[in-house]
PDB file of N, CA, C and O in Angstrom:
ATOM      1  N   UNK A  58     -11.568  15.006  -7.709  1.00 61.00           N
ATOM      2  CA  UNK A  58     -11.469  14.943  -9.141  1.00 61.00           C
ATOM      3  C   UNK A  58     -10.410  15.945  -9.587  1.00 61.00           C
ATOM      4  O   UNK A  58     -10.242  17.023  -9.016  1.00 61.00           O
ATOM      5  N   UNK A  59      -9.677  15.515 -10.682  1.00 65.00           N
ATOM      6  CA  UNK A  59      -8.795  16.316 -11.114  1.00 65.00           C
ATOM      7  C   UNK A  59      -8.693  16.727 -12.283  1.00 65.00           C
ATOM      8  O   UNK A  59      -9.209  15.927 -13.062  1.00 65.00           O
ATOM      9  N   UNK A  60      -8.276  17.582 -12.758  1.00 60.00           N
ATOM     10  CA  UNK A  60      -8.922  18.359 -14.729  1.00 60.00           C
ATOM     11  C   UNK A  60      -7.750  18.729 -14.928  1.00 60.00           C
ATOM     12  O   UNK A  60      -7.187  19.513 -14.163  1.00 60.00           O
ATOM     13  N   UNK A  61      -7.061  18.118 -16.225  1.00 67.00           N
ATOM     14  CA  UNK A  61      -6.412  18.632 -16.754  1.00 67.00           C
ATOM     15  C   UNK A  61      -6.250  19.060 -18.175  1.00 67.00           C
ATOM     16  O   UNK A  61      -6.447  18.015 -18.796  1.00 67.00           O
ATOM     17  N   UNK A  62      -5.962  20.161 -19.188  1.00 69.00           N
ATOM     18  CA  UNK A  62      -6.363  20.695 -20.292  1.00 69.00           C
ATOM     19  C   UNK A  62      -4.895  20.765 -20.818  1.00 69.00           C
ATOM     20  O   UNK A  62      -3.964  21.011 -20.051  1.00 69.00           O
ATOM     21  N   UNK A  63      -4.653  20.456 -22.664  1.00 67.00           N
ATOM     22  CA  UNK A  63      -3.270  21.297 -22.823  1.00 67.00           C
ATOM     23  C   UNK A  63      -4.223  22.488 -24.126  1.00 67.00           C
ATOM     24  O   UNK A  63      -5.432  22.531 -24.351  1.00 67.00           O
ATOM     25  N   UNK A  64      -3.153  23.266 -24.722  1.00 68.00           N
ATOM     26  CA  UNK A  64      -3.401  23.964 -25.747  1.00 68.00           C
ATOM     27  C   UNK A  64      -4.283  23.530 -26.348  1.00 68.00           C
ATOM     28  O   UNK A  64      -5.226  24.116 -25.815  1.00 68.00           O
ATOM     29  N   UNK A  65      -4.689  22.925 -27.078  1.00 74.00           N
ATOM     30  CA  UNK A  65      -5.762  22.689 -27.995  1.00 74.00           C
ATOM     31  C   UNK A  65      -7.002  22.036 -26.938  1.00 74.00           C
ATOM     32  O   UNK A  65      -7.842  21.279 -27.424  1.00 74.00           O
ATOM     33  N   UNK A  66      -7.027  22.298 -25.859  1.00 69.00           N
ATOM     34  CA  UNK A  66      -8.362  22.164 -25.101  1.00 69.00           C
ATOM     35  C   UNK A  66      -8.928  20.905 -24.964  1.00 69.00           C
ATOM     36  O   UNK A  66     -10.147  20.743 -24.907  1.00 69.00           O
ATOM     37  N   UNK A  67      -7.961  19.830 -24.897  1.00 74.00           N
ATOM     38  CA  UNK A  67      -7.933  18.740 -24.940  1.00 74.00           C
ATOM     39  C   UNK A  67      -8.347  18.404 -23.164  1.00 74.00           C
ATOM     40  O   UNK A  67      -7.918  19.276 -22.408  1.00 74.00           O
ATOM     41  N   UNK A  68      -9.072  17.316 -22.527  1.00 80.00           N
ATOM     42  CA  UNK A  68      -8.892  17.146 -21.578  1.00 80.00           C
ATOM     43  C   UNK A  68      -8.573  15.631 -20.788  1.00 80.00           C
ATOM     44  O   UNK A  68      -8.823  14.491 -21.180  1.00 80.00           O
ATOM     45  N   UNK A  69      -7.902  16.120 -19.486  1.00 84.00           N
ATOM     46  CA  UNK A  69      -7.475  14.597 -19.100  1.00 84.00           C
ATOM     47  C   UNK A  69      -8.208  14.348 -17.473  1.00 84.00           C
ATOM     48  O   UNK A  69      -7.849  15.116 -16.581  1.00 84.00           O
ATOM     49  N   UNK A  70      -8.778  13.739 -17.297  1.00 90.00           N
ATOM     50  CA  UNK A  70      -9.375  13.323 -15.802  1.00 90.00           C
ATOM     51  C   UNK A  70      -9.151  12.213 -15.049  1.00 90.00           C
ATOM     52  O   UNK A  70      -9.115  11.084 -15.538  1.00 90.00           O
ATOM     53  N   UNK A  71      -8.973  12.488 -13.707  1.00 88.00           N
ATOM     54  CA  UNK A  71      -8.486  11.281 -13.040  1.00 88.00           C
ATOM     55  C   UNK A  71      -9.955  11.804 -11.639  1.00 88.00           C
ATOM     56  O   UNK A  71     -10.164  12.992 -11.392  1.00 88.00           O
ATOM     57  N   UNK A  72     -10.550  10.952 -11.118  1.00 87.00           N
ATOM     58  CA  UNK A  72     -11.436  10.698 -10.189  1.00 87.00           C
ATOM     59  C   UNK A  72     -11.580   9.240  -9.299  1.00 87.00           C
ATOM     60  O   UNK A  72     -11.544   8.103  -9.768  1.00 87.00           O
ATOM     61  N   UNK A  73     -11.724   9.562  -8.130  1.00 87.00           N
ATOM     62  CA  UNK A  73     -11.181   8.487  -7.262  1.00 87.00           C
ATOM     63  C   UNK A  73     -12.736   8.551  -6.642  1.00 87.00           C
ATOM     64  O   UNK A  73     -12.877   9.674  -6.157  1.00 87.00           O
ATOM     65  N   UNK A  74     -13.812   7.847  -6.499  1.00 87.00           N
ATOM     66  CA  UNK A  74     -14.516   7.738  -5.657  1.00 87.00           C
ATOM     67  C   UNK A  74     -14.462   6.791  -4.191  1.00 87.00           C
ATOM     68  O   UNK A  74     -13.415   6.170  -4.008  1.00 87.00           O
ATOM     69  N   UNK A  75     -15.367   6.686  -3.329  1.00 85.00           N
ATOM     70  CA  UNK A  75     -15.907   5.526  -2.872  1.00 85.00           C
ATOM     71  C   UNK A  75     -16.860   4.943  -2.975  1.00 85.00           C
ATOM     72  O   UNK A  75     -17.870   5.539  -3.351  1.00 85.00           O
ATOM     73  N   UNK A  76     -16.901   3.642  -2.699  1.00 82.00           N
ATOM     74  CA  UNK A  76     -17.585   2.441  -3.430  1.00 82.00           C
ATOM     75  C   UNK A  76     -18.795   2.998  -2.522  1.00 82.00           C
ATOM     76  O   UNK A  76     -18.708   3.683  -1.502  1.00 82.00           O
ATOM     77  N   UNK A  77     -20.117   2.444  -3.271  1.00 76.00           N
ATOM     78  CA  UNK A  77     -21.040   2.174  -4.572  1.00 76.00           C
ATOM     79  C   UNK A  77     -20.194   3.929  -4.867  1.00 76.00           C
ATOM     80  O   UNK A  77     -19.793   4.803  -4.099  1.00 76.00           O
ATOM     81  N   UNK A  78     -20.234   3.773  -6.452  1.00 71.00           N
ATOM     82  CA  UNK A  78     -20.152   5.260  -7.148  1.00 71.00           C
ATOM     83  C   UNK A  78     -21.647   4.928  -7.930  1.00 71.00           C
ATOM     84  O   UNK A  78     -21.950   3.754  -7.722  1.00 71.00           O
ATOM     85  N   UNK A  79     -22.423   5.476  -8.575  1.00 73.00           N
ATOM     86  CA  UNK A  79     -23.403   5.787  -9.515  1.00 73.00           C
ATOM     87  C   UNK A  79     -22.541   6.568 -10.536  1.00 73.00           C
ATOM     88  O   UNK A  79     -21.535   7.178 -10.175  1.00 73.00           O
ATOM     89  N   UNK A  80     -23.016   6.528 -11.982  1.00 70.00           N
ATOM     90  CA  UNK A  80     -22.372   7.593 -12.996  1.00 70.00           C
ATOM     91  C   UNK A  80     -23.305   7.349 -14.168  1.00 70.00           C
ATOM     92  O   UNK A  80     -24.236   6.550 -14.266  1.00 70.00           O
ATOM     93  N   UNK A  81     -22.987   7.934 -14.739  1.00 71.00           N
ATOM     94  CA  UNK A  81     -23.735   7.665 -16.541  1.00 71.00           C
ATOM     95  C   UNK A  81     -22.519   7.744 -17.381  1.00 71.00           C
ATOM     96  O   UNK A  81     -21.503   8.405 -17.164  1.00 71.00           O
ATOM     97  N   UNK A  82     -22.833   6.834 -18.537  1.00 72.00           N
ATOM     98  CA  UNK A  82     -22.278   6.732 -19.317  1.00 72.00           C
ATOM     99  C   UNK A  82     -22.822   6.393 -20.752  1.00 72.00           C
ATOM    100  O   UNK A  82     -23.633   5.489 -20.952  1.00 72.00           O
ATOM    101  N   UNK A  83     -22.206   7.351 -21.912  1.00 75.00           N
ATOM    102  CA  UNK A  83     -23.056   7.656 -23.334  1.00 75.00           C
ATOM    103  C   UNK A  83     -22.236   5.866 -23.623  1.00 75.00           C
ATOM    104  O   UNK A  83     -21.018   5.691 -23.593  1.00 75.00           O
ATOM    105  N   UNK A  84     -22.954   5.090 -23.804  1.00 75.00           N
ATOM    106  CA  UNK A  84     -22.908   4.182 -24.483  1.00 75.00           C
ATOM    107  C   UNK A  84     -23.206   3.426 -25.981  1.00 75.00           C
ATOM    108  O   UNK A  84     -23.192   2.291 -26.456  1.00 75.00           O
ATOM    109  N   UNK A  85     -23.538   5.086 -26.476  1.00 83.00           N
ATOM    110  CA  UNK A  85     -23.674   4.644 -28.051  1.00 83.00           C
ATOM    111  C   UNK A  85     -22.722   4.618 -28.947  1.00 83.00           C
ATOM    112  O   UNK A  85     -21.920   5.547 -28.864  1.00 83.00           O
ATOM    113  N   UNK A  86     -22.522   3.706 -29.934  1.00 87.00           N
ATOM    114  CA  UNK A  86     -20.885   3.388 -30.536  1.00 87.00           C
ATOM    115  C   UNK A  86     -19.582   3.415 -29.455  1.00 87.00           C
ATOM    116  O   UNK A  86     -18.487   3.935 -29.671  1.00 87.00           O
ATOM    117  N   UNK A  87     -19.999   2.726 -28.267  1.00 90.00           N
ATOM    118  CA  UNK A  87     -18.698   2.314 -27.615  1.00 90.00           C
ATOM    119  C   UNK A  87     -18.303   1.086 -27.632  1.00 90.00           C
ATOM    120  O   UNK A  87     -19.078   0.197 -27.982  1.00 90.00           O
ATOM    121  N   UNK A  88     -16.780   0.779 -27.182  1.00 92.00           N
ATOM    122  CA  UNK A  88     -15.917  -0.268 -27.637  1.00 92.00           C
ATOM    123  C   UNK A  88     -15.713  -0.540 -25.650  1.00 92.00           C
ATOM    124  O   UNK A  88     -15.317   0.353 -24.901  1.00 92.00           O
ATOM    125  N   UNK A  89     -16.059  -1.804 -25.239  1.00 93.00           N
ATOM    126  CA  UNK A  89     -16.570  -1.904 -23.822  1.00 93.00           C
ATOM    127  C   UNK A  89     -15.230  -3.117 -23.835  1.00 93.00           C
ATOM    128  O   UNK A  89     -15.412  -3.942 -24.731  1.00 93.00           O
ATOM    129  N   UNK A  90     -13.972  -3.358 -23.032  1.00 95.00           N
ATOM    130  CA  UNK A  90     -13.215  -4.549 -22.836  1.00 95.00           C
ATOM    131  C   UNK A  90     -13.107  -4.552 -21.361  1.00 95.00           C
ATOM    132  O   UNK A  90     -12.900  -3.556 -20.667  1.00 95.00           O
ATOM    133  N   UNK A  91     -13.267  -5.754 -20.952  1.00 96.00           N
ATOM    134  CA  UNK A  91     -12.999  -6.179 -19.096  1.00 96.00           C
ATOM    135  C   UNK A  91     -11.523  -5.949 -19.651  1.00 96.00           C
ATOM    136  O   UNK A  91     -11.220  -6.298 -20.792  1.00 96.00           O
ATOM    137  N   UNK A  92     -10.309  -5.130 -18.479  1.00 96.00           N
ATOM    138  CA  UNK A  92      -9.489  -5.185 -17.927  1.00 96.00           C
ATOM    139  C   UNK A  92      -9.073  -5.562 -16.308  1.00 96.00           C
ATOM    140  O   UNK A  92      -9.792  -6.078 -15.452  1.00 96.00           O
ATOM    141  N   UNK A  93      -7.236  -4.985 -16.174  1.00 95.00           N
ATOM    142  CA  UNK A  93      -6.769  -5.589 -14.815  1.00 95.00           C
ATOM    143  C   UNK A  93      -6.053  -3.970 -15.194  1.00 95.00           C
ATOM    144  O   UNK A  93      -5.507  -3.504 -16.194  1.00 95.00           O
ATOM    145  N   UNK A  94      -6.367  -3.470 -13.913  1.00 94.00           N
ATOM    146  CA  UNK A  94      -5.097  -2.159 -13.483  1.00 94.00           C
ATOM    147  C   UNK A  94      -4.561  -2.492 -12.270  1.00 94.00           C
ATOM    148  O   UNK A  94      -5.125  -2.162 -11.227  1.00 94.00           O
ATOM    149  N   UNK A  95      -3.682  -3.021 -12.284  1.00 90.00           N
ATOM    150  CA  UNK A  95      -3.055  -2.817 -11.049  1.00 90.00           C
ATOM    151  C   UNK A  95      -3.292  -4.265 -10.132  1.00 90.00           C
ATOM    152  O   UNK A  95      -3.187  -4.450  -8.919  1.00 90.00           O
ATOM    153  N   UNK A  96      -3.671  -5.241 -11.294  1.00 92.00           N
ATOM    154  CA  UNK A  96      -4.435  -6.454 -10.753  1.00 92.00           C
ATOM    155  C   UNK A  96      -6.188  -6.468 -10.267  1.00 92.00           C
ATOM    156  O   UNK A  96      -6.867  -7.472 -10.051  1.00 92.00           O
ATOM    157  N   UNK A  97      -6.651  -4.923 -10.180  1.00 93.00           N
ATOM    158  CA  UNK A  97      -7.705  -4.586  -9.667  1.00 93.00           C
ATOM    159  C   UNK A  97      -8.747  -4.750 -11.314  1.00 93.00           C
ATOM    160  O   UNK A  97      -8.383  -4.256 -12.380  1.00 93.00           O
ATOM    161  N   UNK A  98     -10.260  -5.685 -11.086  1.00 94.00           N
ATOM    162  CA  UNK A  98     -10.978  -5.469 -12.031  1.00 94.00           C
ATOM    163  C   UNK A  98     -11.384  -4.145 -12.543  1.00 94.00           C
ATOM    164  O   UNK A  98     -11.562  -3.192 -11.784  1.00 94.00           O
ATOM    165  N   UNK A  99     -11.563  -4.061 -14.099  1.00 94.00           N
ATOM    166  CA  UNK A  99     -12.516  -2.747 -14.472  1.00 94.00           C
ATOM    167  C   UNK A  99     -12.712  -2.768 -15.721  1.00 94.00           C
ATOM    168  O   UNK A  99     -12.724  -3.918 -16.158  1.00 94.00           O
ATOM    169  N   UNK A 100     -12.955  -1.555 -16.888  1.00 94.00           N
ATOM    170  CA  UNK A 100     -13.083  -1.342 -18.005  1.00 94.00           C
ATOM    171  C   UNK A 100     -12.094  -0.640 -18.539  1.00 94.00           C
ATOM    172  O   UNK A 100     -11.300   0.090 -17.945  1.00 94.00           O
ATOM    173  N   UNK A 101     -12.173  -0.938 -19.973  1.00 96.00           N
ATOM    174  CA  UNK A 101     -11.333   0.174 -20.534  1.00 96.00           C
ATOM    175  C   UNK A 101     -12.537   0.833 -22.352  1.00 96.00           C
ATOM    176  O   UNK A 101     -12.722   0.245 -23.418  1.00 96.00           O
ATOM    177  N   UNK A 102     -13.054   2.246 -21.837  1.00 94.00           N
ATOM    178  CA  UNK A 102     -14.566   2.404 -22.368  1.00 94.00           C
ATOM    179  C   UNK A 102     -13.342   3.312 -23.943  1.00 94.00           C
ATOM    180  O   UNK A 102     -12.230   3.836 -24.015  1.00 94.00           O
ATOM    181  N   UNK A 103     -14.138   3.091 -24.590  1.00 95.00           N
ATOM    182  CA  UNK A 103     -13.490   4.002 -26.347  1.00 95.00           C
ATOM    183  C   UNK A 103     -14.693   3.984 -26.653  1.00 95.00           C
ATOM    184  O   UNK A 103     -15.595   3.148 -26.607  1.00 95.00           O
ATOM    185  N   UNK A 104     -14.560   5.320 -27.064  1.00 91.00           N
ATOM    186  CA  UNK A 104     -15.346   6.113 -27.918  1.00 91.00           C
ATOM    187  C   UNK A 104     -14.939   6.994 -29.345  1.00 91.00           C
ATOM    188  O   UNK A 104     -14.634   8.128 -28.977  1.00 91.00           O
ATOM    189  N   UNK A 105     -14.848   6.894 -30.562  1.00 88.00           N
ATOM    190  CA  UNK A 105     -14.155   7.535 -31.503  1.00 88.00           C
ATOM    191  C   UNK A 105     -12.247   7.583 -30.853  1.00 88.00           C
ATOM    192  O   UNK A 105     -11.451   6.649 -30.962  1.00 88.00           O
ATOM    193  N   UNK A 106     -12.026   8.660 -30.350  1.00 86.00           N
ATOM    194  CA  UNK A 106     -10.848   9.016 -29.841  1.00 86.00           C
ATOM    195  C   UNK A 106     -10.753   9.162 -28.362  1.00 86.00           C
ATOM    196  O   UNK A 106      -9.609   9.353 -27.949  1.00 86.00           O
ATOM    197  N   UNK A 107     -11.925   9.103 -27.266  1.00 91.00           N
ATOM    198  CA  UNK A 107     -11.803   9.165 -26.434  1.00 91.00           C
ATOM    199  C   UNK A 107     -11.868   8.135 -25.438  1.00 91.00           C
ATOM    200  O   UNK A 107     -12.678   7.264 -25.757  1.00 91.00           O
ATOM    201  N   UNK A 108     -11.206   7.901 -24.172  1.00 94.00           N
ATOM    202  CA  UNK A 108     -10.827   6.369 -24.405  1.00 94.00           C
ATOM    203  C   UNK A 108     -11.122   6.578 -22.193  1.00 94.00           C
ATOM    204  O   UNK A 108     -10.484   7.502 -21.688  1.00 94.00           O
ATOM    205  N   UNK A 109     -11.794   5.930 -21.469  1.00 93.00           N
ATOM    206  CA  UNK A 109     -11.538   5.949 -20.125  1.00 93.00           C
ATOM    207  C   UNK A 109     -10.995   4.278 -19.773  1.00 93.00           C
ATOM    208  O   UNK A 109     -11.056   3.346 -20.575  1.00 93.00           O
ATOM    209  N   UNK A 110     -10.440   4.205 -18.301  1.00 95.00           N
ATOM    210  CA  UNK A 110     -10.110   3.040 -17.667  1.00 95.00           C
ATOM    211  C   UNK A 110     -10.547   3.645 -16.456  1.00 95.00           C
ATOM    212  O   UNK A 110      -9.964   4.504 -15.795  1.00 95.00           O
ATOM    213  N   UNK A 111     -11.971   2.932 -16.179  1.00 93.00           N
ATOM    214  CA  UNK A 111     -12.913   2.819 -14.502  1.00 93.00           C
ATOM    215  C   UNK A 111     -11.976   1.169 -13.914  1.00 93.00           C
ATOM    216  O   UNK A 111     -11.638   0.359 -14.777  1.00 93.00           O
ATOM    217  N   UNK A 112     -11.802   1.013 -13.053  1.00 93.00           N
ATOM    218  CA  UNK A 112     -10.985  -0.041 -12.268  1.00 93.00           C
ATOM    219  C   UNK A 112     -11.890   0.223 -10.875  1.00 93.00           C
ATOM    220  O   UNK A 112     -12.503   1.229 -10.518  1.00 93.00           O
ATOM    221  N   UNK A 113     -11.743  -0.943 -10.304  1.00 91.00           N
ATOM    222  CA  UNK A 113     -12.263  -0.580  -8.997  1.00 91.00           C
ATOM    223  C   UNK A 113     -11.810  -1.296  -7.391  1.00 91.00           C
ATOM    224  O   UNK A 113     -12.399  -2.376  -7.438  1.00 91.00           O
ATOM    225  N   UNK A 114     -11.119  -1.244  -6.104  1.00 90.00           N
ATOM    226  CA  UNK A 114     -10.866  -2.082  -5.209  1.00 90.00           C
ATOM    227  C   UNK A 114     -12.370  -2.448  -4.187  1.00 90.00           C
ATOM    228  O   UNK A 114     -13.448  -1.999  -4.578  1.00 90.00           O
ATOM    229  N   UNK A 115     -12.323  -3.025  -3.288  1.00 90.00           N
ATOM    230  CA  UNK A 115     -13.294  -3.294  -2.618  1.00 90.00           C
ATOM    231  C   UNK A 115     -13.470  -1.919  -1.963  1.00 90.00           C
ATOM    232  O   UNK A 115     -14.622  -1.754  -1.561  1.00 90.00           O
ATOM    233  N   UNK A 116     -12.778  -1.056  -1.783  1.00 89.00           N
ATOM    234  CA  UNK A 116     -13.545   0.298  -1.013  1.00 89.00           C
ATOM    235  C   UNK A 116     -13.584   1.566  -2.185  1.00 89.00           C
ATOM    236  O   UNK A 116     -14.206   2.567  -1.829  1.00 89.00           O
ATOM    237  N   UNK A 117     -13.033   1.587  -3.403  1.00 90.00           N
ATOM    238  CA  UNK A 117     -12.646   2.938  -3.912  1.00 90.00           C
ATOM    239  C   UNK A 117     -12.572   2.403  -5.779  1.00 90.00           C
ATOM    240  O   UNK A 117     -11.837   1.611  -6.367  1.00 90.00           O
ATOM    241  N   UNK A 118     -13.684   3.265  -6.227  1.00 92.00           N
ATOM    242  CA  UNK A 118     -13.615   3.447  -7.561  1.00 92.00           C
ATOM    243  C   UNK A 118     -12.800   4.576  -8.325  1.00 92.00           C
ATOM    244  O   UNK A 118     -13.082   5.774  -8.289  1.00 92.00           O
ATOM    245  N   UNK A 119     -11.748   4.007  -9.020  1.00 93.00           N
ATOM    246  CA  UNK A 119     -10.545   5.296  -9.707  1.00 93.00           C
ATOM    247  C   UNK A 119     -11.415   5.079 -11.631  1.00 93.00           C
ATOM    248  O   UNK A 119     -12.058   4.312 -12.349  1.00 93.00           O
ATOM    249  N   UNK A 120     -10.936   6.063 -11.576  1.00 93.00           N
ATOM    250  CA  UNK A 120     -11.535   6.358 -13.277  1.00 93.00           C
ATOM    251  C   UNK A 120     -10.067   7.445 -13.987  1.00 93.00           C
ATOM    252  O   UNK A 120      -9.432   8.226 -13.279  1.00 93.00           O
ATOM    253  N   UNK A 121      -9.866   7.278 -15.108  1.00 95.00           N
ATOM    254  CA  UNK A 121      -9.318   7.993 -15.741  1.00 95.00           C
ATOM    255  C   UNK A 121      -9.972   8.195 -17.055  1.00 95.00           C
ATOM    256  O   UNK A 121     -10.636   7.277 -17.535  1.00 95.00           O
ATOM    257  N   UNK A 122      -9.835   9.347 -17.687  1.00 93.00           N
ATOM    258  CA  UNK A 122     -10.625   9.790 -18.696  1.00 93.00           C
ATOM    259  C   UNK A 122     -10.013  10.796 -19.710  1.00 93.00           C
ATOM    260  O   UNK A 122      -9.525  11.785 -19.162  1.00 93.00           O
ATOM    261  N   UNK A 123      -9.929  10.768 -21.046  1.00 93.00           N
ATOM    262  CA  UNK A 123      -9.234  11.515 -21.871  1.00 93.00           C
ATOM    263  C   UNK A 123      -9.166  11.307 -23.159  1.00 93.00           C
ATOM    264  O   UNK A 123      -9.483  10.225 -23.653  1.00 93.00           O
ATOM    265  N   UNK A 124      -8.696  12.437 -23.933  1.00 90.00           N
ATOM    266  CA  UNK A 124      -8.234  11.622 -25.273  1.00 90.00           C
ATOM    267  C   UNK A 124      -6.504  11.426 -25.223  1.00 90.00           C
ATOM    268  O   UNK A 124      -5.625  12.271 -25.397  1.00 90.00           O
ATOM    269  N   UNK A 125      -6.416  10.161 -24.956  1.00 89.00           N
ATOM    270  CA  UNK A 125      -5.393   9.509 -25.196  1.00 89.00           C
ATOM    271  C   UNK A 125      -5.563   8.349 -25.529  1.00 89.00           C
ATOM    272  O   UNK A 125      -6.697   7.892 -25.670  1.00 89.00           O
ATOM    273  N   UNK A 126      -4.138   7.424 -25.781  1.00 90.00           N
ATOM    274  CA  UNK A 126      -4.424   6.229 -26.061  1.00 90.00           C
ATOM    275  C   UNK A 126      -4.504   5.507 -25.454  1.00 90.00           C
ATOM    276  O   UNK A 126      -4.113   5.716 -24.305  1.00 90.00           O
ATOM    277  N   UNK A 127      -5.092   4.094 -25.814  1.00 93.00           N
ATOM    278  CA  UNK A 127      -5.054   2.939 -24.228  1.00 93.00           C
ATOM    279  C   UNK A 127      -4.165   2.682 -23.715  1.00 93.00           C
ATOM    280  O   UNK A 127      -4.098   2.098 -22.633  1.00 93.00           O
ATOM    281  N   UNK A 128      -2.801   3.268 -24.746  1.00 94.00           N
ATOM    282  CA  UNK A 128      -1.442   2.647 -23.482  1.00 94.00           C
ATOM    283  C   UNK A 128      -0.971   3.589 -22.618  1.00 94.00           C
ATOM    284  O   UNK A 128      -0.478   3.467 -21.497  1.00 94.00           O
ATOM    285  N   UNK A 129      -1.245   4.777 -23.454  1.00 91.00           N
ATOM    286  CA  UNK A 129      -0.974   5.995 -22.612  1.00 91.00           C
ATOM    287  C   UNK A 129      -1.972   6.202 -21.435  1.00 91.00           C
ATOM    288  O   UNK A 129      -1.524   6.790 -20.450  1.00 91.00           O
ATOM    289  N   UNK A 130      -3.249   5.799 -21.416  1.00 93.00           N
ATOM    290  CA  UNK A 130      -4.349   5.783 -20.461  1.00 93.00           C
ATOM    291  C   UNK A 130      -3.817   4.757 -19.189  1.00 93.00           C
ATOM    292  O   UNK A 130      -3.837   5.032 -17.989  1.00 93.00           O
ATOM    293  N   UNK A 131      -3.386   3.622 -19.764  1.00 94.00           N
ATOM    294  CA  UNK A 131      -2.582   2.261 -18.765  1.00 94.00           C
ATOM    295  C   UNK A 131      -1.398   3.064 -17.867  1.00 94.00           C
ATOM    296  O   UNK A 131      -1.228   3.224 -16.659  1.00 94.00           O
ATOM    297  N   UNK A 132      -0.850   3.379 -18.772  1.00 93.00           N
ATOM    298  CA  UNK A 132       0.745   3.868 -17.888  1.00 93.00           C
ATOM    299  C   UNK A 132       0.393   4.799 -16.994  1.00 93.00           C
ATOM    300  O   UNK A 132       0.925   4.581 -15.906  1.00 93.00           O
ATOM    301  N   UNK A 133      -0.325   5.797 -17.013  1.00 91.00           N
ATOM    302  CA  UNK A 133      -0.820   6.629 -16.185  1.00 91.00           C
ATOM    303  C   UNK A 133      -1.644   6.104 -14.926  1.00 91.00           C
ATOM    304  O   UNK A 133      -1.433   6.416 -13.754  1.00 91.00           O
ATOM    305  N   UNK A 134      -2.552   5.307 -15.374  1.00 92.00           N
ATOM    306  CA  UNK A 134      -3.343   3.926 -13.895  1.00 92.00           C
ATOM    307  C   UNK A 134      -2.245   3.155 -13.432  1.00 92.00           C
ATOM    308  O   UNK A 134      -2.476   2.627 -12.345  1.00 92.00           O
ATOM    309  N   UNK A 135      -1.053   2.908 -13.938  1.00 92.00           N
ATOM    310  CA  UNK A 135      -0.195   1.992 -13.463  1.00 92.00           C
ATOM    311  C   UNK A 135       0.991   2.908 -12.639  1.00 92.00           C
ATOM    312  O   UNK A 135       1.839   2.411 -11.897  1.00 92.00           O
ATOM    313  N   UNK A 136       0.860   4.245 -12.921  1.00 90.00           N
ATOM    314  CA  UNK A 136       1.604   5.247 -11.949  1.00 90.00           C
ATOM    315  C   UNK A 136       1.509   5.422 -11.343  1.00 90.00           C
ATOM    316  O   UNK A 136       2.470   5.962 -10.795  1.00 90.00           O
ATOM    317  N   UNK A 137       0.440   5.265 -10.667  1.00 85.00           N
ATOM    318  CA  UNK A 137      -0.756   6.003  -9.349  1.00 85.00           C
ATOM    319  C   UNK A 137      -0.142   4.767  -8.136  1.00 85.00           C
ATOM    320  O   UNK A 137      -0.261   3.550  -8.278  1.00 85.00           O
ATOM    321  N   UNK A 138       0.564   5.515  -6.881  1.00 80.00           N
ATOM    322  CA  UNK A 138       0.661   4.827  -5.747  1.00 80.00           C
ATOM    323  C   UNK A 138      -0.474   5.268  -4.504  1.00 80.00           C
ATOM    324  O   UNK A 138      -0.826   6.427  -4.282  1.00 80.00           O
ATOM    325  N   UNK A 139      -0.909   4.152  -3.825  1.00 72.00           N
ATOM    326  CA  UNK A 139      -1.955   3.979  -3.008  1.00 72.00           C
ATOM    327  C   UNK A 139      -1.408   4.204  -1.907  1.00 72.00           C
ATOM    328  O   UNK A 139      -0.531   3.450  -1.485  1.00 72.00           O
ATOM    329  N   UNK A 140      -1.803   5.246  -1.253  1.00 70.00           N
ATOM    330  CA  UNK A 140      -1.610   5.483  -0.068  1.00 70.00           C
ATOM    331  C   UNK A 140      -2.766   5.277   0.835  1.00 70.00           C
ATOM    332  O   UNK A 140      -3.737   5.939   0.469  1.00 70.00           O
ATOM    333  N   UNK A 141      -2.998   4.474   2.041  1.00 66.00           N
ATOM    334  CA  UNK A 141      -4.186   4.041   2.934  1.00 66.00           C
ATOM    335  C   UNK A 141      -3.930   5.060   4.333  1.00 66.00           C
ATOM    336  O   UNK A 141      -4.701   4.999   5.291  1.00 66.00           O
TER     337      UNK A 141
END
């Protein structure tokens, strides 16, 4: 898992599990859409301003998490090269 903060204490997360992951998630007043990252199924979860994209391959669940926007959340999942 990786944490990143700027000045105003804002934070950005990127986490790569392996498959099954378990997690929780506050699902009250969220905005839930099926996406494609990378061609790979997942979500893209909003909350007020805070916005994740969980995606997942047959061995490895990636998550990104932050307040940013969904395109800025995309471009960042669409940066990420897979190394096996």
């Amino acid at each position: 898992m990786l944490h990143f903060k700027n000045a105003e204490e804002k934070r950005l997360m990127f986490l790569q599990s392996p498959m099954p992951m378990e997690s929780t998630l506050d699902t009250e007043n969220v905005i839930v859409e099926n996406i494609k990252v990378l061609g790979l199924d997942g979500f893209y979860i909003k909350k007020i301003e805070f916005g994740i994209l969980l995606w997942h391959d047959d061995e490895t669940v990636f998550q990104i998490a932050g307040w940013l926007t969904k395109k800025d959340l995309f471009k960042i999942a669409e940066s990420i090269e897979f190394v096996r």
